[in-house]
Short mmCIF file of C-alpha atoms and ligand atoms in Angstrom, two decimals:
data_model
loop_
_atom_site.label_atom_id
_atom_site.label_comp_id
_atom_site.label_asym_id
_atom_site.label_seq_id
_atom_site.Cartn_x
_atom_site.Cartn_y
_atom_site.Cartn_z
CA MET A 1 42.25 -14.25 29.62
CA ALA A 2 39.61 -15.00 26.95
CA SER A 3 36.03 -14.70 28.17
CA ARG A 4 33.96 -17.87 28.06
CA VAL A 5 30.75 -17.57 26.06
CA ILE A 6 28.18 -20.34 26.05
CA PRO A 7 25.65 -19.89 23.23
CA VAL A 8 22.00 -19.83 24.28
CA LYS A 9 19.35 -22.02 22.67
CA PRO A 10 17.54 -20.79 19.53
CA PHE A 11 14.75 -18.31 20.27
CA ASP A 12 12.11 -16.04 18.77
CA LEU A 13 12.22 -12.68 20.54
CA VAL A 14 9.28 -10.35 19.93
CA ILE A 15 9.94 -6.75 20.90
CA PHE A 16 6.58 -5.06 21.40
CA GLY A 17 7.50 -1.41 20.94
CA GLY A 18 10.28 -2.44 18.56
CA THR A 19 10.47 1.06 17.06
CA GLY A 20 10.77 2.82 20.43
CA ASP A 21 13.69 4.45 22.16
CA LEU A 22 14.52 1.53 24.48
CA ALA A 23 14.38 -1.03 21.67
CA LEU A 24 16.66 0.95 19.37
CA ARG A 25 19.02 2.35 22.00
CA LYS A 26 19.40 -0.67 24.26
CA ILE A 27 17.71 -3.93 23.24
CA ILE A 28 18.83 -4.23 19.61
CA PRO A 29 22.42 -3.02 20.25
CA SER A 30 22.66 -5.44 23.21
CA LEU A 31 21.49 -8.33 21.04
CA TYR A 32 24.02 -7.40 18.37
CA ARG A 33 26.86 -7.34 20.93
CA ARG A 34 25.84 -10.82 22.15
CA PHE A 35 25.73 -11.96 18.53
CA LEU A 36 29.23 -10.58 18.03
CA ALA A 37 30.38 -12.41 21.17
CA GLY A 38 29.07 -15.68 19.72
CA GLN A 39 26.29 -16.08 22.26
CA MET A 40 23.31 -15.68 19.95
CA PRO A 41 22.78 -18.77 17.81
CA PRO A 42 22.34 -18.21 14.05
CA GLN A 43 18.81 -19.65 14.26
CA ALA A 44 17.69 -16.86 16.62
CA ARG A 45 15.13 -14.38 15.31
CA VAL A 46 14.03 -10.98 16.48
CA ILE A 47 10.63 -9.58 15.53
CA GLY A 48 9.97 -5.87 16.05
CA ALA A 49 6.26 -5.10 16.55
CA ALA A 50 4.63 -1.68 16.70
CA ARG A 51 1.80 0.28 15.05
CA ARG A 52 3.99 2.22 12.64
CA ASP A 53 3.50 1.38 8.97
CA LEU A 54 6.87 -0.20 8.18
CA ASP A 55 7.98 -3.32 6.37
CA THR A 56 10.88 -5.56 7.35
CA GLU A 57 13.30 -3.75 5.00
CA ALA A 58 12.49 -0.36 6.52
CA TYR A 59 12.76 -1.82 10.03
CA ARG A 60 16.16 -3.28 9.25
CA ARG A 61 17.32 0.12 8.02
CA MET A 62 16.07 1.64 11.27
CA ALA A 63 17.95 -1.00 13.30
CA LEU A 64 21.08 -0.45 11.21
CA SER A 65 21.18 3.24 11.99
CA ALA A 66 20.58 2.44 15.67
CA LEU A 67 23.63 0.14 15.63
CA GLU A 68 25.67 2.87 13.97
CA GLU A 69 24.64 5.29 16.67
CA PHE A 70 24.72 3.11 19.78
CA VAL A 71 27.43 0.51 19.21
CA ALA A 72 31.06 1.53 19.69
CA GLU A 73 32.95 1.85 16.41
CA GLU A 74 35.45 -0.92 17.22
CA LYS A 75 32.54 -3.34 17.61
CA ARG A 76 30.91 -2.50 14.29
CA ASP A 77 31.98 -5.32 12.01
CA PRO A 78 30.14 -4.86 8.65
CA GLU A 79 29.87 -8.60 7.95
CA LYS A 80 28.58 -9.38 11.41
CA ILE A 81 26.15 -6.48 11.27
CA ALA A 82 24.79 -7.71 7.94
CA ALA A 83 24.31 -11.23 9.34
CA PHE A 84 22.66 -9.88 12.49
CA ILE A 85 20.30 -7.58 10.59
CA GLU A 86 19.09 -10.60 8.57
CA MET A 87 17.70 -12.01 11.82
CA LEU A 88 15.34 -9.05 12.25
CA SER A 89 11.83 -8.69 10.87
CA TYR A 90 8.87 -6.41 11.50
CA ILE A 91 5.16 -6.88 12.06
CA ARG A 92 2.70 -4.02 12.19
CA LEU A 93 0.71 -4.70 15.33
CA ASP A 94 -1.61 -2.88 17.70
CA ALA A 95 -1.57 -3.90 21.37
CA ARG A 96 -5.11 -2.58 21.70
CA GLY A 97 -6.60 -3.90 18.44
CA GLU A 98 -6.62 -6.95 16.20
CA THR A 99 -4.02 -5.67 13.72
CA GLY A 100 -1.00 -7.93 13.41
CA TRP A 101 -1.80 -10.70 15.90
CA ASN A 102 -2.55 -13.37 13.28
CA GLU A 103 0.65 -12.47 11.42
CA LEU A 104 2.56 -12.77 14.65
CA ALA A 105 1.02 -16.20 15.33
CA GLU A 106 2.14 -17.33 11.87
CA ALA A 107 5.64 -15.95 12.28
CA LEU A 108 6.39 -17.70 15.57
CA ARG A 109 8.07 -21.09 15.25
CA GLU A 110 7.26 -24.23 17.19
CA GLY A 111 9.97 -25.81 19.31
CA VAL A 112 12.06 -22.70 20.01
CA ILE A 113 12.02 -20.48 23.10
CA ARG A 114 9.59 -17.57 22.79
CA VAL A 115 10.40 -14.28 24.47
CA PHE A 116 7.84 -11.48 24.52
CA TYR A 117 9.50 -8.22 25.51
CA PHE A 118 7.01 -5.53 26.63
CA SER A 119 9.01 -2.46 25.57
CA VAL A 120 5.95 -0.21 25.46
CA GLY A 121 4.43 2.24 27.94
CA PRO A 122 3.14 0.56 31.13
CA GLY A 123 -0.45 1.38 30.12
CA LEU A 124 -0.16 -1.36 27.46
CA PHE A 125 1.29 -4.18 29.59
CA ALA A 126 -2.12 -5.63 30.50
CA ASP A 127 -3.40 -5.36 26.88
CA LEU A 128 -0.40 -7.26 25.59
CA ALA A 129 -0.69 -9.97 28.24
CA ARG A 130 -4.37 -10.55 27.49
CA ARG A 131 -3.86 -10.66 23.73
CA LEU A 132 -0.96 -13.08 23.99
CA VAL A 133 -3.27 -15.42 25.87
CA LYS A 134 -6.24 -14.81 23.60
CA HIS A 135 -4.16 -15.72 20.55
CA ARG A 136 -2.56 -18.64 22.42
CA LEU A 137 0.93 -17.38 21.63
CA ASN A 138 2.53 -18.19 24.95
CA ASP A 139 3.47 -21.78 25.59
CA ALA A 140 5.06 -23.66 28.48
CA ASP A 141 8.49 -22.40 27.46
CA SER A 142 7.64 -18.71 26.89
CA ARG A 143 9.08 -15.79 28.79
CA VAL A 144 7.48 -12.38 29.23
CA VAL A 145 9.75 -9.43 29.95
CA VAL A 146 8.12 -6.45 31.65
CA GLU A 147 9.86 -3.08 31.68
CA LYS A 148 9.75 -0.51 34.42
CA PRO A 149 7.89 1.28 35.87
CA PHE A 150 6.08 -1.62 37.49
CA GLY A 151 3.09 0.26 38.88
CA HIS A 152 2.79 3.77 40.27
CA ASP A 153 1.85 2.64 43.77
CA LEU A 154 0.87 -0.53 45.60
CA GLU A 155 -2.62 -0.62 44.17
CA SER A 156 -1.54 -0.33 40.54
CA ALA A 157 1.33 -2.81 41.04
CA ARG A 158 -1.11 -5.30 42.56
CA ALA A 159 -3.53 -4.81 39.68
CA LEU A 160 -0.76 -5.40 37.13
CA ASN A 161 0.51 -8.45 39.01
CA ALA A 162 -3.04 -9.81 39.06
CA VAL A 163 -3.43 -9.47 35.28
CA LEU A 164 -0.03 -11.06 34.65
CA ALA A 165 -0.80 -13.89 37.10
CA LYS A 166 -4.01 -14.65 35.22
CA CYS A 167 -2.12 -14.89 31.94
CA PHE A 168 1.24 -16.47 32.91
CA ASP A 169 2.93 -18.44 35.67
CA GLU A 170 5.27 -16.40 37.86
CA HIS A 171 8.25 -18.35 36.54
CA HIS A 172 7.52 -16.98 33.05
CA ILE A 173 7.54 -13.33 34.16
CA TYR A 174 10.76 -11.30 34.09
CA ARG A 175 10.35 -7.86 35.73
CA ILE A 176 13.40 -5.89 34.66
CA ASP A 177 15.42 -3.68 36.96
CA HIS A 178 18.49 -3.03 34.86
CA TYR A 179 20.51 -2.17 37.98
CA LEU A 180 20.52 -5.87 38.80
CA GLY A 181 22.24 -6.58 35.48
CA LYS A 182 25.25 -4.45 36.33
CA GLU A 183 28.47 -6.36 36.83
CA THR A 184 29.28 -4.74 40.17
CA VAL A 185 25.83 -5.39 41.58
CA GLN A 186 26.30 -9.09 41.02
CA ASN A 187 29.81 -8.79 42.33
CA LEU A 188 28.32 -7.46 45.53
CA MET A 189 26.89 -10.91 46.19
CA VAL A 190 30.14 -12.63 45.27
CA VAL A 191 32.21 -10.29 47.44
CA ARG A 192 29.89 -10.92 50.39
CA PHE A 193 29.28 -14.63 50.02
CA ALA A 194 32.38 -16.06 48.34
CA ASN A 195 34.94 -14.47 50.67
CA THR A 196 35.45 -15.19 54.34
CA LEU A 197 36.87 -11.72 54.83
CA PHE A 198 33.76 -9.55 54.85
CA GLU A 199 30.76 -11.54 56.01
CA PRO A 200 31.79 -11.90 59.68
CA LEU A 201 32.05 -8.08 59.83
CA TRP A 202 28.89 -7.42 57.84
CA ASN A 203 26.58 -6.47 60.71
CA ALA A 204 25.68 -3.77 63.22
CA GLN A 205 28.53 -4.75 65.53
CA TYR A 206 31.17 -3.71 62.98
CA VAL A 207 29.41 -1.53 60.42
CA ASP A 208 28.79 2.05 61.50
CA HIS A 209 26.56 2.95 58.58
CA ILE A 210 26.02 2.40 54.87
CA GLN A 211 25.63 5.05 52.18
CA ILE A 212 24.00 4.40 48.83
CA THR A 213 24.31 7.23 46.31
CA VAL A 214 22.91 7.45 42.80
CA ALA A 215 23.76 10.91 41.49
CA GLU A 216 23.23 12.30 38.00
CA THR A 217 24.32 15.53 36.37
CA VAL A 218 21.46 15.57 33.86
CA GLY A 219 18.14 17.23 34.51
CA VAL A 220 14.76 15.80 33.56
CA ALA A 221 14.23 17.63 30.25
CA GLY A 222 12.87 15.21 27.66
CA ARG A 223 11.30 12.95 30.33
CA GLY A 224 9.54 15.79 32.13
CA GLU A 225 5.99 14.57 31.75
CA TYR A 226 6.74 11.10 33.16
CA TYR A 227 9.18 12.34 35.78
CA ASP A 228 6.91 14.98 37.23
CA ARG A 229 4.34 12.27 38.00
CA ALA A 230 6.99 10.00 39.50
CA GLY A 231 9.74 11.97 41.25
CA ALA A 232 12.96 10.55 42.67
CA MET A 233 11.13 8.34 45.16
CA ARG A 234 9.23 6.38 42.51
CA ASP A 235 11.82 6.67 39.75
CA MET A 236 14.87 5.59 41.78
CA VAL A 237 14.32 4.76 45.43
CA GLN A 238 11.40 2.32 45.32
CA ASN A 239 13.10 0.18 42.67
CA HIS A 240 16.85 0.58 41.95
CA MET A 241 18.01 1.79 45.36
CA MET A 242 15.76 -0.67 47.12
CA GLN A 243 17.37 -3.50 45.15
CA LEU A 244 20.85 -2.30 46.11
CA LEU A 245 19.80 -2.02 49.75
CA CYS A 246 18.44 -5.57 49.62
CA LEU A 247 21.63 -7.04 48.20
CA ILE A 248 23.74 -5.24 50.80
CA ALA A 249 21.52 -6.11 53.75
CA MET A 250 20.17 -9.58 52.96
CA GLU A 251 21.09 -12.80 54.74
CA PRO A 252 23.08 -15.35 52.74
CA PRO A 253 20.68 -17.33 50.56
CA SER A 254 21.21 -21.09 50.70
CA LEU A 255 21.95 -21.13 46.98
CA PHE A 256 22.55 -18.60 44.23
CA GLU A 257 19.20 -19.48 42.77
CA ALA A 258 16.25 -17.25 41.84
CA ASP A 259 13.78 -17.93 44.63
CA ALA A 260 16.40 -18.38 47.35
CA VAL A 261 17.86 -14.92 46.54
CA ARG A 262 14.47 -13.28 46.13
CA ASP A 263 13.17 -14.73 49.42
CA GLU A 264 16.08 -13.08 51.25
CA LYS A 265 15.58 -9.74 49.48
CA LEU A 266 11.90 -9.79 50.38
CA LYS A 267 12.74 -10.28 54.07
CA VAL A 268 14.88 -7.11 53.99
CA ILE A 269 12.07 -5.02 52.48
CA ARG A 270 9.64 -6.35 55.05
CA ALA A 271 12.07 -5.49 57.86
CA LEU A 272 12.28 -1.81 56.83
CA ASP A 273 10.95 0.64 59.40
CA PRO A 274 8.50 3.32 58.32
CA VAL A 275 10.53 6.47 57.67
CA PRO A 276 9.52 9.52 59.77
CA PRO A 277 9.50 12.94 58.00
CA GLU A 278 12.56 14.14 59.96
CA ASN A 279 14.61 11.38 58.31
CA ILE A 280 13.86 12.55 54.78
CA VAL A 281 15.06 15.55 52.79
CA ARG A 282 13.43 16.32 49.45
CA GLY A 283 14.87 18.77 46.98
CA GLN A 284 14.18 20.30 43.59
CA TYR A 285 16.88 21.89 41.45
CA ALA A 286 16.68 25.64 40.94
CA ARG A 287 17.74 27.71 37.92
CA LYS A 288 21.43 28.57 37.54
CA GLY A 289 22.42 31.00 34.78
CA ASP A 290 21.21 29.46 31.54
CA ILE A 291 20.43 26.11 33.14
CA PRO A 292 16.67 25.89 33.57
CA SER A 293 15.13 24.92 36.88
CA TYR A 294 13.29 21.66 37.46
CA ARG A 295 9.95 23.45 37.17
CA GLU A 296 10.97 24.96 33.84
CA ASP A 297 12.22 21.55 32.60
CA VAL A 298 8.90 19.86 33.36
CA GLY A 299 6.81 22.88 32.30
CA ASN A 300 4.97 22.98 35.62
CA PRO A 301 5.62 26.22 37.57
CA GLU A 302 3.93 24.82 40.69
CA SER A 303 5.38 21.34 40.70
CA THR A 304 6.16 19.92 44.16
CA THR A 305 7.80 16.76 42.79
CA GLU A 306 11.26 15.98 44.15
CA SER A 307 14.30 15.68 41.88
CA PHE A 308 16.46 14.87 44.92
CA ILE A 309 15.91 12.76 47.96
CA ALA A 310 18.10 11.82 50.90
CA MET A 311 16.87 9.56 53.66
CA GLU A 312 17.93 7.65 56.72
CA VAL A 313 16.49 4.16 56.68
CA HIS A 314 16.56 1.42 59.33
CA VAL A 315 16.40 -2.30 58.76
CA SER A 316 14.85 -3.75 61.90
CA ASN A 317 16.40 -7.14 62.26
CA TRP A 318 19.04 -8.87 64.34
CA ARG A 319 21.87 -8.14 61.90
CA TRP A 320 21.27 -4.44 61.31
CA SER A 321 19.61 -3.05 64.42
CA GLY A 322 21.38 0.27 65.14
CA THR A 323 23.15 0.63 61.76
CA PRO A 324 21.50 3.32 59.63
CA PHE A 325 21.38 3.13 55.85
CA TYR A 326 21.58 6.50 54.11
CA LEU A 327 20.11 6.71 50.63
CA ARG A 328 20.70 9.71 48.38
CA THR A 329 19.72 10.27 44.77
CA GLY A 330 19.20 13.29 42.59
CA LYS A 331 19.36 15.01 39.24
CA ARG A 332 21.66 17.94 38.39
CA LEU A 333 24.22 17.00 41.01
CA LYS A 334 27.98 17.46 40.95
CA ALA A 335 28.87 14.21 39.17
CA ARG A 336 27.34 11.10 37.66
CA VAL A 337 28.05 8.35 40.10
CA SER A 338 26.37 5.28 41.60
CA GLU A 339 28.09 3.72 44.57
CA ILE A 340 27.63 1.94 47.84
CA ALA A 341 29.94 2.75 50.75
CA VAL A 342 30.14 0.50 53.78
CA ILE A 343 31.71 2.46 56.63
CA PHE A 344 33.10 0.26 59.38
CA LYS A 345 33.34 1.26 63.03
CA GLU A 346 36.55 2.44 64.65
CA PRO A 347 38.54 -0.21 66.53
CA PRO A 348 37.26 -0.36 70.12
CA HIS A 349 40.51 1.07 71.53
CA SER A 350 43.29 2.98 69.83
CA ILE A 351 46.75 1.97 71.05
CA PHE A 352 48.18 4.81 68.96
CA GLY A 353 46.63 7.56 71.05
CA ARG A 354 44.79 10.32 69.27
CA ARG A 355 42.53 9.54 66.36
CA LEU A 356 43.52 10.85 62.98
CA PRO A 357 41.96 14.14 61.99
CA ASN A 358 39.16 13.35 59.53
CA HIS A 359 39.80 9.66 59.99
CA ALA A 360 37.21 7.84 57.96
CA GLY A 361 38.17 4.40 59.26
CA ASN A 362 37.85 1.30 57.17
CA MET A 363 35.51 1.77 54.30
CA LEU A 364 34.54 -0.46 51.40
CA VAL A 365 33.29 1.45 48.37
CA ILE A 366 31.56 -0.49 45.65
CA ARG A 367 31.30 1.60 42.52
CA LEU A 368 28.59 0.82 39.97
CA GLN A 369 29.30 3.65 37.60
CA PRO A 370 31.39 5.14 36.16
CA ASN A 371 34.47 2.88 36.15
CA GLU A 372 32.98 -0.13 37.95
CA GLY A 373 35.21 -1.31 40.75
CA MET A 374 35.90 -1.51 44.46
CA VAL A 375 38.09 0.31 46.93
CA LEU A 376 38.90 -0.75 50.47
CA ASN A 377 40.34 1.97 52.68
CA VAL A 378 42.83 0.69 55.22
CA THR A 379 44.89 2.52 57.82
CA ILE A 380 48.66 2.13 57.66
CA LYS A 381 51.72 3.77 59.15
CA GLU A 382 52.90 6.89 57.40
CA PRO A 383 56.34 5.91 56.08
CA GLY A 384 59.47 7.37 57.63
CA PRO A 385 60.96 7.96 61.05
CA GLY A 386 59.59 10.38 63.62
CA GLY A 387 56.92 8.62 65.55
CA MET A 388 53.90 6.61 64.68
CA ARG A 389 51.75 8.61 62.34
CA LEU A 390 48.84 6.87 60.68
CA MET A 391 47.43 7.40 57.22
CA GLU A 392 44.70 5.91 55.09
CA VAL A 393 45.42 4.24 51.79
CA PRO A 394 43.01 2.78 49.29
CA LEU A 395 43.35 -0.82 48.12
CA ASP A 396 41.95 -0.16 44.73
CA MET A 397 40.48 -2.50 42.18
CA SER A 398 39.12 -1.03 39.02
CA PHE A 399 37.54 -3.94 37.14
CA ALA A 400 38.60 -2.54 33.79
CA GLU A 401 42.25 -2.45 34.88
CA ALA A 402 42.33 -5.56 37.05
CA LEU A 403 40.55 -7.82 34.59
CA GLY A 404 42.41 -6.59 31.53
CA GLU A 405 40.61 -7.31 28.31
CA ASN A 406 37.61 -8.87 30.07
CA GLY A 407 37.25 -5.97 32.47
CA ALA A 408 37.22 -3.41 29.69
CA ASP A 409 34.60 -5.49 27.96
CA ILE A 410 32.02 -5.76 30.72
CA PRO A 411 28.69 -6.44 29.00
CA ASP A 412 25.96 -3.88 29.32
CA ALA A 413 23.27 -4.75 31.89
CA TYR A 414 20.72 -5.36 29.13
CA GLU A 415 23.01 -7.86 27.38
CA ARG A 416 23.27 -9.96 30.50
CA LEU A 417 19.61 -9.68 31.41
CA ILE A 418 18.30 -10.61 27.96
CA MET A 419 20.58 -13.66 27.86
CA ASP A 420 19.36 -14.62 31.34
CA VAL A 421 15.77 -14.41 30.11
CA ILE A 422 16.56 -16.78 27.27
CA ARG A 423 18.38 -19.14 29.64
CA GLY A 424 15.35 -19.05 31.95
CA ASN A 425 17.30 -17.64 34.89
CA GLN A 426 15.16 -15.30 37.03
CA THR A 427 17.73 -14.58 39.76
CA LEU A 428 18.32 -11.00 38.58
CA PHE A 429 14.64 -10.17 38.07
CA MET A 430 12.12 -8.98 40.62
CA ARG A 431 9.38 -11.26 41.83
CA GLY A 432 5.83 -9.92 42.14
CA ASP A 433 5.77 -9.99 45.96
CA GLU A 434 9.08 -8.09 46.12
CA VAL A 435 7.72 -5.26 43.99
CA GLU A 436 4.55 -5.08 46.07
CA ALA A 437 6.50 -5.04 49.35
CA ALA A 438 8.64 -2.17 48.05
CA TRP A 439 5.51 -0.18 47.17
CA ALA A 440 3.94 -1.02 50.54
CA TRP A 441 6.99 0.66 52.15
CA ALA A 442 7.11 3.66 49.76
CA ASP A 443 3.38 4.46 49.58
CA PRO A 444 2.91 5.84 53.12
CA ILE A 445 5.99 8.06 52.70
CA ILE A 446 4.58 9.57 49.50
CA ALA A 447 1.08 9.83 51.03
CA GLY A 448 2.59 11.74 53.99
CA TRP A 449 4.05 14.37 51.63
CA GLU A 450 0.74 14.75 49.89
CA GLU A 451 -1.20 15.08 53.16
CA ARG A 452 1.20 17.66 54.56
CA GLY A 453 1.54 19.56 51.28
CA ASP A 454 5.31 19.02 51.56
CA GLU A 455 7.38 21.40 49.38
CA PRO A 456 10.80 20.18 48.23
CA LEU A 457 13.76 22.44 49.09
CA PRO A 458 15.38 24.26 46.17
CA TYR A 459 19.03 23.38 45.52
CA GLU A 460 21.68 24.80 43.29
CA PRO A 461 22.50 22.70 40.23
CA PHE A 462 25.82 20.82 40.14
CA GLY A 463 26.27 20.75 43.91
CA SER A 464 25.45 18.13 46.55
CA GLY A 465 21.73 18.84 46.93
CA PRO A 466 20.04 20.86 49.70
CA GLU A 467 22.03 21.79 52.84
CA ASP A 468 19.52 19.88 54.94
CA ALA A 469 20.72 16.64 53.33
CA LEU A 470 24.14 17.26 54.88
CA MET A 471 22.48 17.89 58.22
CA LEU A 472 20.71 14.55 58.01
CA MET A 473 24.11 12.99 58.64
CA HIS A 474 25.84 15.73 60.61
CA ARG A 475 23.29 15.43 63.41
CA SER A 476 24.76 12.00 64.23
CA GLY A 477 28.38 13.08 63.62
CA ARG A 478 28.58 11.37 60.24
CA ARG A 479 29.16 12.81 56.79
CA TRP A 480 28.34 11.94 53.23
CA ARG A 481 31.06 10.91 50.88
CA GLU A 482 31.87 13.58 48.34
CA ILE A 483 29.82 13.18 45.13
CA SER A 484 32.67 12.61 42.74
CA ASP A 485 33.44 10.39 39.78
CA GLU A 486 36.86 9.63 41.30
CA LEU A 487 36.88 6.46 43.37
P1 NAP B 501 8.84 4.95 23.33
O1 NAP B 501 10.09 5.44 22.68
O2 NAP B 501 7.69 5.88 23.50
O3 NAP B 501 8.36 3.68 22.51
C1 NAP B 501 7.10 3.10 22.67
C2 NAP B 501 6.92 2.00 21.63
O4 NAP B 501 5.62 1.45 21.78
C3 NAP B 501 7.04 2.48 20.20
O5 NAP B 501 7.70 1.49 19.46
C4 NAP B 501 5.58 2.58 19.78
O6 NAP B 501 5.52 2.44 18.38
C5 NAP B 501 4.98 1.38 20.51
N1 NAP B 501 3.53 1.48 20.73
C6 NAP B 501 2.84 2.52 21.26
N2 NAP B 501 1.52 2.22 21.30
C7 NAP B 501 1.39 0.97 20.78
C8 NAP B 501 0.29 0.11 20.55
N3 NAP B 501 -0.95 0.45 20.86
N4 NAP B 501 0.55 -1.10 20.02
C9 NAP B 501 1.79 -1.50 19.70
N5 NAP B 501 2.88 -0.72 19.89
C10 NAP B 501 2.67 0.49 20.43
O7 NAP B 501 9.14 4.35 24.77
P2 NAP B 501 10.52 3.74 25.31
O8 NAP B 501 11.33 4.84 25.86
O9 NAP B 501 11.11 2.86 24.28
O10 NAP B 501 10.01 2.90 26.57
C11 NAP B 501 9.39 1.64 26.45
C12 NAP B 501 9.21 1.05 27.84
O11 NAP B 501 10.48 0.89 28.45
C13 NAP B 501 8.43 1.96 28.82
O12 NAP B 501 7.69 1.14 29.71
C14 NAP B 501 9.53 2.69 29.58
O13 NAP B 501 9.09 3.10 30.85
C15 NAP B 501 10.56 1.59 29.68
N6 NAP B 501 11.94 2.07 29.87
C16 NAP B 501 12.52 2.86 28.93
C17 NAP B 501 13.83 3.30 29.10
C18 NAP B 501 14.52 4.13 28.07
O14 NAP B 501 15.71 4.40 28.28
N7 NAP B 501 13.90 4.52 26.99
C19 NAP B 501 14.54 2.92 30.25
C20 NAP B 501 13.92 2.12 31.21
C21 NAP B 501 12.62 1.70 30.98
P3 NAP B 501 4.28 2.95 17.48
O15 NAP B 501 3.97 4.34 17.93
O16 NAP B 501 4.77 2.82 16.10
O17 NAP B 501 3.17 1.99 17.77
#
């Protein structure tokens, strides 16, 4: 089954922050992989821009070592790499000064798509937007890609949206949430809306509850300064987990088209209830042996920022009234896993008498990482004579196995998203009002912690987070799925 690749139109892609971690680790390797797949036309050009005093040759060497480090060996074809590297150039440019802008104006070609990728700290987004306009570099066919974090709260997100709106039309702005570029996340929409099997059951009448887990084993060392100002709520819940919740909970859009999908997601965010303190558990990882604690990792002995959060959330609308959504994310947990589990209700009456011990009922697990795939738990008869004993078996679909060569070759989220930007498809990017609505929901929760001087609960590294997170579910007779990288 050969995968179908349709080349995109020629483009000039400017990576502001072209020497940074994201550019070298993700953007350039993703572009190379699309080049290798035949999707990037030979006329495409990539311009790295940053303050560092480099020339194009030095930048190409930098990109080459990034490819050696971040592209799998079997994908490193020396001829292809050489051809790809030829497409790169470098301009020394300051987002906050005049250096480099005239050179950039000269380098950009007429008649090809222009993409301006803001791969710099968020403090520079507004500077870049204003200078692009001042130098008249954006045209009717330009796209502007804005990295996360998009604001720190509602006020800052609004201010950033206002600057962008002054400089560009909304249909030129691509706010990245790389979770939306993951294969399984898009599959979530296909599973829901291209099958008759699930959608009739996808509501409070049949779904007992939904769990969304994003667990990591790593701590925050290396990102401590940023993370300690953000915490799990800003870093994960307000953006990535909110997007997953929206895709799970939204009504069917009339079309798989950017605004139709984003309108439905926005309705979900607006239907979220405020979350009372008793429905939230915050945690912070403690020291274990040689593994430093959160406070040691961020170098702030009095930090009250959470590295773990679990919460019960309610979507107040006709479809979901009475079905809780449980969100859980944290650092230094047992395994690295991102998944969504939809737990269906028990049948209304069991003709087989007693329920099974530990019967989990029907459950659909959608796994984002690792090993992207889906599992549907069904109840069957335990084989053999001797009465009617029931057991649960998983109907298991690992994409890598089921899709053979194509499944093993699922493109990285950034590959898909960058190609979507060039194609002008905004479906997998957040609209300004969506981001603001998510902050409008998150802000009062964070403000409540600050007002109450809330202290996160310490938890032991490489476990499941604080005990109280288990209680959040136990109190209603439910339980979390085990944090495990096994499906
Ligand atoms: P980084 O490694 O610190 O890189 C920042 C880049 O910006 C460098 O190329 C730097 O080069 C350039 N820069 C700084 N000041 C500049 C100025 N005044 N004018 C022009 N260029 C300037 O940061 P990063 O990790 O790549 O992150 C970039 C953005 O992506 C951030 O918004 C971050 O939140 C977001 N992001 C990153 C990741 C990741 O995995 N790294 C993941 C998700 C989102 P010079 O110093 O040479 O100017």
